[in-house]
Short mmCIF file of C-alpha atoms and ligand atoms in Angstrom, two decimals:
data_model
loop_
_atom_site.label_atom_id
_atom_site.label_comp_id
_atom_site.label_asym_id
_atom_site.label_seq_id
_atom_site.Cartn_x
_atom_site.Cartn_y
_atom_site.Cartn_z
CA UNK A 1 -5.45 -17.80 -2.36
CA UNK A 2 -2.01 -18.25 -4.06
CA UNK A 3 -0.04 -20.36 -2.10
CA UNK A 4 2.97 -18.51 -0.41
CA UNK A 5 5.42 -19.82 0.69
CA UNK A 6 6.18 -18.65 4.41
CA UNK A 7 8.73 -20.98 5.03
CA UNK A 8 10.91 -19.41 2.48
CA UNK A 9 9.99 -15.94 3.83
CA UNK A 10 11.49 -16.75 7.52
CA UNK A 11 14.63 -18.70 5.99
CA UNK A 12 15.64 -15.89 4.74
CA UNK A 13 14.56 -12.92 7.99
CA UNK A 14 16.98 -13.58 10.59
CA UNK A 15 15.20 -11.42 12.87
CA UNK A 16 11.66 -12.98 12.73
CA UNK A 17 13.27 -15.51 14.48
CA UNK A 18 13.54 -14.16 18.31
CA UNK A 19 10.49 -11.61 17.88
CA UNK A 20 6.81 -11.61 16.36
CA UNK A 21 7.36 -8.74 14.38
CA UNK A 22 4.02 -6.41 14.44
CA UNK A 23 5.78 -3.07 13.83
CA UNK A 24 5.77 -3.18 10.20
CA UNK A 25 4.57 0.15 9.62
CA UNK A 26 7.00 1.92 11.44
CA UNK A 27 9.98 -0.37 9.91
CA UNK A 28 9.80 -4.22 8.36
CA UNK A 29 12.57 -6.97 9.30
CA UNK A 30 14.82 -6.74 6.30
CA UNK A 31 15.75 -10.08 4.32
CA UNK A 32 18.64 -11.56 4.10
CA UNK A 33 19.47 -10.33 0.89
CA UNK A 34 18.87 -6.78 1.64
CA UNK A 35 20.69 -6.65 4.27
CA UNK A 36 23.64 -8.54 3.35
CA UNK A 37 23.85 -6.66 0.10
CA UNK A 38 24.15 -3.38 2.66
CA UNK A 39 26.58 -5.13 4.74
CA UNK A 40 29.26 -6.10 1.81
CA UNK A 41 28.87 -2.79 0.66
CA UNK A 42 30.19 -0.86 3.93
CA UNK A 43 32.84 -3.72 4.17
CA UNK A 44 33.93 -2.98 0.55
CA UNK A 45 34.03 0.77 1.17
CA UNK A 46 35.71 0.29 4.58
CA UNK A 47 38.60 -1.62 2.37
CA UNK A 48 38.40 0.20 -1.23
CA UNK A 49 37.27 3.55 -0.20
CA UNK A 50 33.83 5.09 -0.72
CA UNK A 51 34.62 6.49 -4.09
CA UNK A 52 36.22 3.61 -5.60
CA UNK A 53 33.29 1.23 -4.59
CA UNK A 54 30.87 4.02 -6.28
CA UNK A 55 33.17 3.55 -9.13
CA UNK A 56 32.77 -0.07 -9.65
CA UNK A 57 29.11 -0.63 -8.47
CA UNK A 58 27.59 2.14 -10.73
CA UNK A 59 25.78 -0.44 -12.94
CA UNK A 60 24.52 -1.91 -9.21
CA UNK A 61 23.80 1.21 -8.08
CA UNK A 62 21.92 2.50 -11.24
CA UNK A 63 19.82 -0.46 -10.79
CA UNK A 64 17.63 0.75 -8.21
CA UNK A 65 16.11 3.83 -10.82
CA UNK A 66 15.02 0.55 -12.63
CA UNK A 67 13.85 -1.62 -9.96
CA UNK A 68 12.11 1.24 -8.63
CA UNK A 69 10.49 2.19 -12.19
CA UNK A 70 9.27 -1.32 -12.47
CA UNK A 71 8.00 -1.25 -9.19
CA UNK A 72 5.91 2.17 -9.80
CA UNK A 73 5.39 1.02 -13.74
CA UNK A 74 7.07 4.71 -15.16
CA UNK A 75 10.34 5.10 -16.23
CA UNK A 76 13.64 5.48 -14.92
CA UNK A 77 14.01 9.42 -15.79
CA UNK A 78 10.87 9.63 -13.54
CA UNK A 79 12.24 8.49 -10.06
CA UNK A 80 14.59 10.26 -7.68
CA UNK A 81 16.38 8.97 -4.78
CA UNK A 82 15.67 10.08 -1.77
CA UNK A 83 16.10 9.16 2.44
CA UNK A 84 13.11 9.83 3.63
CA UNK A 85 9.36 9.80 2.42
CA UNK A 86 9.21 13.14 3.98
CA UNK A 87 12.07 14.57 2.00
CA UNK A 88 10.65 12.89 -0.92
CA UNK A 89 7.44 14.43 -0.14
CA UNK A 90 8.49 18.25 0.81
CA UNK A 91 11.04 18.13 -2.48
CA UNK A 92 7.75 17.79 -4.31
CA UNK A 93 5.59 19.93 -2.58
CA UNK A 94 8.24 23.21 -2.18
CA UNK A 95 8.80 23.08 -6.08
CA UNK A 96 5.83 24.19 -6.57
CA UNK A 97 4.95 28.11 -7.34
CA UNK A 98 1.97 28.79 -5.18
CA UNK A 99 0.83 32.43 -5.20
CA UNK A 100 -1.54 34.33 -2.48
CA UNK A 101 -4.87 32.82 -2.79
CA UNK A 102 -3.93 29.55 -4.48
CA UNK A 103 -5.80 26.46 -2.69
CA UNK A 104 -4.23 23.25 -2.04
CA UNK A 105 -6.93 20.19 -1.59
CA UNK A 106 -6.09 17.52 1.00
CA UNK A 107 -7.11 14.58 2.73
CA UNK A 108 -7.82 14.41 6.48
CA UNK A 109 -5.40 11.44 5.78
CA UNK A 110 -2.42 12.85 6.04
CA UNK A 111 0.73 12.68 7.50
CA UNK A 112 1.63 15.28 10.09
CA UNK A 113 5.26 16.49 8.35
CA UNK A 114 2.85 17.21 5.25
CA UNK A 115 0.51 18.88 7.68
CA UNK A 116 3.13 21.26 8.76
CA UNK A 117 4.59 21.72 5.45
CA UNK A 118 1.04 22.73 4.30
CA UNK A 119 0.50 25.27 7.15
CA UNK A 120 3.83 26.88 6.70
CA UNK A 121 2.99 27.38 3.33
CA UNK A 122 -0.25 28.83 4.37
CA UNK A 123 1.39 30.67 6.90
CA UNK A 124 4.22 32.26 4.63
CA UNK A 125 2.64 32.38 0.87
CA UNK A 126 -1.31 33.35 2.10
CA UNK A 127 -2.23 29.40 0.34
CA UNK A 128 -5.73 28.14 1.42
CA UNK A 129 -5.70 24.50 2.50
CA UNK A 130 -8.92 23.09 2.03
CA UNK A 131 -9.63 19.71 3.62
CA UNK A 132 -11.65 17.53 1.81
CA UNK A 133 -14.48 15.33 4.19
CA UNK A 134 -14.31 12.16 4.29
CA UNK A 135 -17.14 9.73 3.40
CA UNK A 136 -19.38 8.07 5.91
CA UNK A 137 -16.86 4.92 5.68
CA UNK A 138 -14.10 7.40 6.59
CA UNK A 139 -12.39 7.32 3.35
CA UNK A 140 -12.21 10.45 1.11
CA UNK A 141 -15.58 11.60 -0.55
CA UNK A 142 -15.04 11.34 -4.30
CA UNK A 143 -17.92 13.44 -4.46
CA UNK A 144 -16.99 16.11 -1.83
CA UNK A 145 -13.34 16.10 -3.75
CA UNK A 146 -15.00 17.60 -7.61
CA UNK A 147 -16.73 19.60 -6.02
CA UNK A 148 -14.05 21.41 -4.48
CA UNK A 149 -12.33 21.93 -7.44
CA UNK A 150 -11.97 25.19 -9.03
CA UNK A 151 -9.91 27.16 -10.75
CA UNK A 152 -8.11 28.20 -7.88
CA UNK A 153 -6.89 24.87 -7.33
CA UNK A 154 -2.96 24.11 -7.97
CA UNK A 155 -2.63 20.89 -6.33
CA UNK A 156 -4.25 17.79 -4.52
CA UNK A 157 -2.76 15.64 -2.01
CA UNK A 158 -3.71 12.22 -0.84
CA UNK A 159 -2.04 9.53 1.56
CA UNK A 160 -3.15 6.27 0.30
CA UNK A 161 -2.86 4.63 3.35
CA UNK A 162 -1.89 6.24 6.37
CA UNK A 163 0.07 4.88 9.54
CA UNK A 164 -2.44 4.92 11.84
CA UNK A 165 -5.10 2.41 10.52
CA UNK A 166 -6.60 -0.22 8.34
CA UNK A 167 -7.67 2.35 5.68
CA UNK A 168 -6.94 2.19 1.79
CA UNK A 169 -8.02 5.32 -0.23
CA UNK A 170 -9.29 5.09 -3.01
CA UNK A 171 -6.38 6.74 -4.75
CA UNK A 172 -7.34 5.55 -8.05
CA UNK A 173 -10.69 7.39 -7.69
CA UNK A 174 -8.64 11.08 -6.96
CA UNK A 175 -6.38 10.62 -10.03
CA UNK A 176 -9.24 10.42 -12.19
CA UNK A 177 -10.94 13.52 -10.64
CA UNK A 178 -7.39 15.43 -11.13
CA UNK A 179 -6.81 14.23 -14.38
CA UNK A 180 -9.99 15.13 -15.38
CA UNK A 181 -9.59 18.84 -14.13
CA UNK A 182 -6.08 19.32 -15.07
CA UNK A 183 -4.83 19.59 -11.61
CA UNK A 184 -1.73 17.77 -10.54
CA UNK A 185 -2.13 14.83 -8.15
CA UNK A 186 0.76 14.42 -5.29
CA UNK A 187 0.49 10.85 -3.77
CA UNK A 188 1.86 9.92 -0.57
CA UNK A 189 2.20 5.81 -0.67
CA UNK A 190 4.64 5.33 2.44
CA UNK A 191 2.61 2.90 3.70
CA UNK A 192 1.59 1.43 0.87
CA UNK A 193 4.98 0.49 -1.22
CA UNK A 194 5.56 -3.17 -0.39
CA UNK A 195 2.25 -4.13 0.64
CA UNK A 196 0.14 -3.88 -2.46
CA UNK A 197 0.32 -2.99 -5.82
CA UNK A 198 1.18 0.57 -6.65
CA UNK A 199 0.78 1.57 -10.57
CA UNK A 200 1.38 5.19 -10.82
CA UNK A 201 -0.62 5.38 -14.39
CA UNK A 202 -3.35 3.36 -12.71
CA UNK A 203 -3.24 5.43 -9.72
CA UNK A 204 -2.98 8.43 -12.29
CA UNK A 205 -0.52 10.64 -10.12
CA UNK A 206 1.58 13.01 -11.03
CA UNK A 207 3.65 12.67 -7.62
CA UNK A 208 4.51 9.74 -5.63
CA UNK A 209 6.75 9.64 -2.47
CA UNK A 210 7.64 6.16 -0.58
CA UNK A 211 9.82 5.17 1.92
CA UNK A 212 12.27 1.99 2.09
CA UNK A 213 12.12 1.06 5.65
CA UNK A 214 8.41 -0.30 6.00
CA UNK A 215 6.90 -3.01 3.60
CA UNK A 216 9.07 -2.77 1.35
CA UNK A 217 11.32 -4.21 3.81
CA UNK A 218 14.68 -2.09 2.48
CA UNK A 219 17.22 -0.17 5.12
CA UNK A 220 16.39 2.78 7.23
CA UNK A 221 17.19 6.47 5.59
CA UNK A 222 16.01 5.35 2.13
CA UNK A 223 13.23 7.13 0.45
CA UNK A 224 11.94 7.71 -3.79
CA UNK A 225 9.88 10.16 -5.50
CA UNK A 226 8.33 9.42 -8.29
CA UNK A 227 7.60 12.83 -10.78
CA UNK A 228 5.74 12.50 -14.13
CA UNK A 229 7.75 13.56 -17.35
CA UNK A 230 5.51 15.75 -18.16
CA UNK A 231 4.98 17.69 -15.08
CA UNK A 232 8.81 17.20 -14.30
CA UNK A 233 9.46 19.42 -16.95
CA UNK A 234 7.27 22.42 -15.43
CA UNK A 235 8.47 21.86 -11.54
CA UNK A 236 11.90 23.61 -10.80
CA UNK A 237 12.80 22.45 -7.38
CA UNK A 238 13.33 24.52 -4.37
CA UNK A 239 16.74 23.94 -3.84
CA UNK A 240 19.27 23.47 -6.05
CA UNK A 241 23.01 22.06 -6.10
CA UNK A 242 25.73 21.27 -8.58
CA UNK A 243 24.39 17.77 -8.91
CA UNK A 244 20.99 18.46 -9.53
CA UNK A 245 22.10 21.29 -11.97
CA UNK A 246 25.11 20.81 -13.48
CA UNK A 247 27.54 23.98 -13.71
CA UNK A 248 28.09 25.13 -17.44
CA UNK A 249 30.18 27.82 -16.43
CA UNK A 250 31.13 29.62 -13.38
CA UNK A 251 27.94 31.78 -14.44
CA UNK A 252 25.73 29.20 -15.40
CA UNK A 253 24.06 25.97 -14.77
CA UNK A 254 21.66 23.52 -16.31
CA UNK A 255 18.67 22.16 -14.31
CA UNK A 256 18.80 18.26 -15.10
CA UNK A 257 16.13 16.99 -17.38
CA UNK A 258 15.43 13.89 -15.22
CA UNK A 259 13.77 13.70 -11.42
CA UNK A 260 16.98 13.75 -10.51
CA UNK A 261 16.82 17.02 -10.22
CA UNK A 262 15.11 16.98 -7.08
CA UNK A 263 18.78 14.49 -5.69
CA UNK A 264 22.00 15.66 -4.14
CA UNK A 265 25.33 13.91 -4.91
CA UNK A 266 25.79 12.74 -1.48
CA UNK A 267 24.05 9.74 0.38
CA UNK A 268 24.04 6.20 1.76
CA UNK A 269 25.35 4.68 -1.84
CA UNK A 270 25.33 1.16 0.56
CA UNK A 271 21.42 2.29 0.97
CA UNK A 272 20.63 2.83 -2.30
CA UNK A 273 21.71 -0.17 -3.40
CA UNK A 274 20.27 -2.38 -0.84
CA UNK A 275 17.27 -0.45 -1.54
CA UNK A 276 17.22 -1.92 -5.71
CA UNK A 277 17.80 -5.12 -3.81
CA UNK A 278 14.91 -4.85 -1.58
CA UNK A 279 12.33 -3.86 -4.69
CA UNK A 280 13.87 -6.63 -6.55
CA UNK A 281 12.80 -9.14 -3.57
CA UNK A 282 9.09 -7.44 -3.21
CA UNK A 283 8.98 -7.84 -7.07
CA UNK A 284 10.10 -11.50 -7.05
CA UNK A 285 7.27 -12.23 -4.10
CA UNK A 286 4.87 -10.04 -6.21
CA UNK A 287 2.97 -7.19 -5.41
CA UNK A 288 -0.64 -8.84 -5.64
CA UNK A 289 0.69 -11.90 -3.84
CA UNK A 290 1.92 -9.95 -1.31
CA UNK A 291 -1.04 -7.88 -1.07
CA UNK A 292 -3.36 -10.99 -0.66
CA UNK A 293 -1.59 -12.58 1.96
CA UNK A 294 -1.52 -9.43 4.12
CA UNK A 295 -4.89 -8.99 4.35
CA UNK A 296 -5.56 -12.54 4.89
CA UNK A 297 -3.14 -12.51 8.02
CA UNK A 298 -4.77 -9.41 8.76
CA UNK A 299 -8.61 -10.05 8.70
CA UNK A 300 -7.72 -13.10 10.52
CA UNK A 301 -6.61 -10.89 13.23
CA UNK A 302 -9.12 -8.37 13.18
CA UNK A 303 -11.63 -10.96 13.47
CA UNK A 304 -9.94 -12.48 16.93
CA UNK A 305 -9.75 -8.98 18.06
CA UNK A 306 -13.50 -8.23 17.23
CA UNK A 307 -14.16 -10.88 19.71
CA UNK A 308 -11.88 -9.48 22.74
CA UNK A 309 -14.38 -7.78 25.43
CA UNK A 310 -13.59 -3.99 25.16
CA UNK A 311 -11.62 -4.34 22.75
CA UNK A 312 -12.48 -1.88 19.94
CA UNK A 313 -10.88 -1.50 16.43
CA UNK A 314 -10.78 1.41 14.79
CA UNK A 315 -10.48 0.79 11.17
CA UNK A 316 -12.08 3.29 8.85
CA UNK A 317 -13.12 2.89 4.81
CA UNK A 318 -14.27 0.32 2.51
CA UNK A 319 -10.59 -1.52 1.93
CA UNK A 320 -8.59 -2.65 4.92
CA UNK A 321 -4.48 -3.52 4.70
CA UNK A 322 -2.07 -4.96 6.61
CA UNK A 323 -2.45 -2.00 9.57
CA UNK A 324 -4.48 -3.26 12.27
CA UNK A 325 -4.88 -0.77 15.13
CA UNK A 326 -7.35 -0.88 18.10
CA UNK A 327 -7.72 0.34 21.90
CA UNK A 328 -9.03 -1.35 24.79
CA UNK A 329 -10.94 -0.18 27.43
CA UNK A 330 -8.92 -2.01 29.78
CA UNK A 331 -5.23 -0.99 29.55
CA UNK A 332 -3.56 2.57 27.73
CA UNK A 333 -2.21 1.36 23.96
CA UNK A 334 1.54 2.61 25.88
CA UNK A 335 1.20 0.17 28.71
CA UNK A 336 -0.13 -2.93 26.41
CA UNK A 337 2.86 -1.68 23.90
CA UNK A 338 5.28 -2.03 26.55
CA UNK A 339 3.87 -5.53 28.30
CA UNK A 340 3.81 -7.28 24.55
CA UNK A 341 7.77 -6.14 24.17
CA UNK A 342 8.68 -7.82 27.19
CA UNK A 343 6.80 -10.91 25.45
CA UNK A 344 8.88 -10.32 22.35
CA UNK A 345 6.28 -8.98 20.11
CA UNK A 346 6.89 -5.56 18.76
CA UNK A 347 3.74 -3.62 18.25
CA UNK A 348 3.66 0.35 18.34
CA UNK A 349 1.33 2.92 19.70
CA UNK A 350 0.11 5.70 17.18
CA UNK A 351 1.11 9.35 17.87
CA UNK A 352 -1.05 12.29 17.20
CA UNK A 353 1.29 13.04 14.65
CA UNK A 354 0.10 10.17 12.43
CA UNK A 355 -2.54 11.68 11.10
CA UNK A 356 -3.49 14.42 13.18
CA UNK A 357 -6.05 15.87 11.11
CA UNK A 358 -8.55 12.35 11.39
CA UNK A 359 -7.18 12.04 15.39
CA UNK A 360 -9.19 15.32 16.17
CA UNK A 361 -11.79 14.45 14.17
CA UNK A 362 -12.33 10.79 15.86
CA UNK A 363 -11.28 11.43 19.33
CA UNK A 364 -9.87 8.01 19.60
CA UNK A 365 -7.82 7.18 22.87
CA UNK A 366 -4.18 6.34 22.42
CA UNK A 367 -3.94 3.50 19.50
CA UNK A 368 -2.10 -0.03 19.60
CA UNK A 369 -0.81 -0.58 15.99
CA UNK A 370 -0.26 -4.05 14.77
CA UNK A 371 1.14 -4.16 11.48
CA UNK A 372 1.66 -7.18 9.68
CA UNK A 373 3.85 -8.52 6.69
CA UNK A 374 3.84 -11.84 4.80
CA UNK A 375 6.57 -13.56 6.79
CA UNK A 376 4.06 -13.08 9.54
CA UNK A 377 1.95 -16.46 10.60
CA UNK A 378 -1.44 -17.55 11.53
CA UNK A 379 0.76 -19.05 14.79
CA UNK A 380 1.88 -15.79 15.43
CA UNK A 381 -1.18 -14.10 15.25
CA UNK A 382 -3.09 -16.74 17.81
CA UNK A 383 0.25 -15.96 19.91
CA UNK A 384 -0.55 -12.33 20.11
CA UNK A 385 -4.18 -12.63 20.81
CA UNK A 386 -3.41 -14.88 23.55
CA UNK A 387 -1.03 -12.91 25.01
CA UNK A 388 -3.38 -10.34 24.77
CA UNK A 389 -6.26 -11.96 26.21
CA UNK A 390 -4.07 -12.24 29.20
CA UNK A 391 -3.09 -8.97 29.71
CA UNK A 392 -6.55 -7.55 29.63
C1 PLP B 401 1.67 7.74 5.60
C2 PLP B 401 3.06 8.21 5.89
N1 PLP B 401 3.57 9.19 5.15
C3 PLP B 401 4.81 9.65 5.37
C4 PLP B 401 5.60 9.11 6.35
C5 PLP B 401 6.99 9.65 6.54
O1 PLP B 401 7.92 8.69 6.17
P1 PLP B 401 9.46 8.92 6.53
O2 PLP B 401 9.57 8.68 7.99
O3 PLP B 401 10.20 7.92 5.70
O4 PLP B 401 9.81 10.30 6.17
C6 PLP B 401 5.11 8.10 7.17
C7 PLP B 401 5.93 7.56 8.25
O5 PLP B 401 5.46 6.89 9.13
C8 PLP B 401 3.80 7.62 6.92
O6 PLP B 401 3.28 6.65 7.64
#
């Protein structure tokens, strides 16, 4: 393993300090630099003005269509800023023209805001949503997914890793079925920005929508889709503004050429920035080096769980990440959520909403979610076990 150093990490998170930190997936501890790059910001606009500091940081600000580009491996015409994955996600999703009888493939993965945004769609423009099995790991059948295609298909989605467990799909493995039949490929890697390497041509998307908040340890309401040039060109989005398309005339406008067509003038400029600044710090850690350490902290942990009486985990696929969650036959996931905070370590439970489609299918109890990042430590994961152990 590379060496990493961890000591560095925790220097520079102020709030790993006072907590084990095990909610990763729902939002990392920001570093230093992240945050106090937000910080100065809001100071500078409380003093300048909000305009004036837009003014003056536009090269700063610009930066994060970079960072983010190098981050993704596209260009920075291809990414759009946005606060939310779920905005990021639906911006995508909406532009497209589905007509009656049009069928979306998707993953029993998903999230359940793309759930409902594919059932309203159903519901309003007659779309079929077909859901395509997974494997007997649990992770999408490759197989399964060609041959559902046909020409009625006008889009496939796939959440690389979703919130509620250990499970990587094999993303790479749907982009070459799509490519392959022409159908565009919409990618939801929330959970999966900041904790492993994510090459969109590898990948071979078409879409990609991410979130700042969780491993890629950036500030809360920051979001980015990622569009490819050449489908960028076809996909008018849903909604428009004067930003997005420019006003020629008082009769006119001109959709932008860029994916920032899919932006509105007005955000967190403070968020955007510390967002470049966060993908700057995951970049200077490295992806792969990130990626390796997670999983190292994590199988460490799954393998201490694994020996816990009733304790059962409930990974599923080949590939497992940073996401550990389990139940226990003991105590409700709510209860052992709520006895670990009052030990200072912040774990969540998993909602239906998570994936909803996979929670009917496995009929799991209420999940504890442990989510761990690379400023995490082998210390802190005996610390939760034993605290654990004692509580069940
Ligand atoms: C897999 C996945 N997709 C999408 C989202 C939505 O992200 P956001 O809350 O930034 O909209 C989440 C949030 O937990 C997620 O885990």
């Amino acid at each position: 393993m590379v060496a990493f150093d961890v000591e560095q990490a925790r220097r520079e998170t102020r709030g790993c300090v006072e907590h084990i930190h095990f909610n990763n997936a729902g939002a990392s501890l920001p570093p230093m630099p992240v945050a106090n790059a937000l910080y100065a910001y809001l100071r500078e606009e409380e003093e300048h003005g909000g305009y004036e500091v837009m003014a003056r940081r536009a090269a700063e600000l610009d930066h994060f269509y970079t960072a983010a580009a190098k981050l993704l491996n596209c260009s920075a015409d291809e990414i759009a800023f946005a606060d939310s994955a779920t905005r990021a996600w639906n911006a995508a999703f909406y532009a497209f023209d589905f007509q009656p009888g049009d069928r979306i493939l998707a993953s029993s993965a998903e999230y359940g805001s793309s759930l409902v945004a594919l059932l309203h769609q159903a519901k309003r423009l007659g779309v079929e949503i077909s859901w395509v099995p997974d494997d007997p790991t649990g992770q999408i059948d490759i197989n399964s997914l060609e041959s559902q295609i046909d020409r009625r298909v006008k889009l496939i989605c796939l959440t690389q890793v979703p919130s509620g467990g250990g499970l990587i799909n094999p993303a790479a493995e749907v982009g070459k079925v799509a490519k392959t039949a022409g159908i565009p490929y919409l990618l939801d890697a929330c959970q999966a920005l900041g904790q492993m390497p994510v090459d969109v041509d590898h990948l071979g998307c078409d879409l990609l929508c991410g979130t700042g908040r969780k491993f890629l340890r950036g500030p809360r309401g920051t979001g980015l889709l990622y569009v490819r040039k050449k489908l960028l060109e076809k996909l008018e989005p849903n909604q428009l503004n004067h930003y997005a398309a420019p006003l020629l005339s008082a009769k006119s406008y001109q959709l932008r050429s860029d994916a920032k067509r899919f932006e509105c003038w007005e955000r967190s400029y403070a968020a955007q920035l510390a967002l470049g600044v966060a993908i700057d710090y995951a970049l200077a850690w490295g992806l792969e080096a990130i990626s390796e350490r997670v999983r190292f902290l994590a199988t460490s942990l799954r393998q201490k769980l694994a020996g816990i009486d009733g304790v059962t985990l409930t990974d599923q696929g080949l590939e497992h990440c940073a996401i550990v969650t389990f139940f226990s036959a003991q105590l409700p996931a709510k209860q052992l959520q709520q006895q670990l905070a009052l030990r200072q370590i912040n774990t969540s439970t998993v909602p239906f909403s998570a994936n909803p489609v996979s929670s009917e299918k496995l009929h799991h109890p209420a999940l504890l979610r442990a989510s761990l990042h690379y400023y995490n430590t082998v210390e802190e994961v005996e610390c939760f076990v034993a605290e654990l152990k004692q509580l069940l």
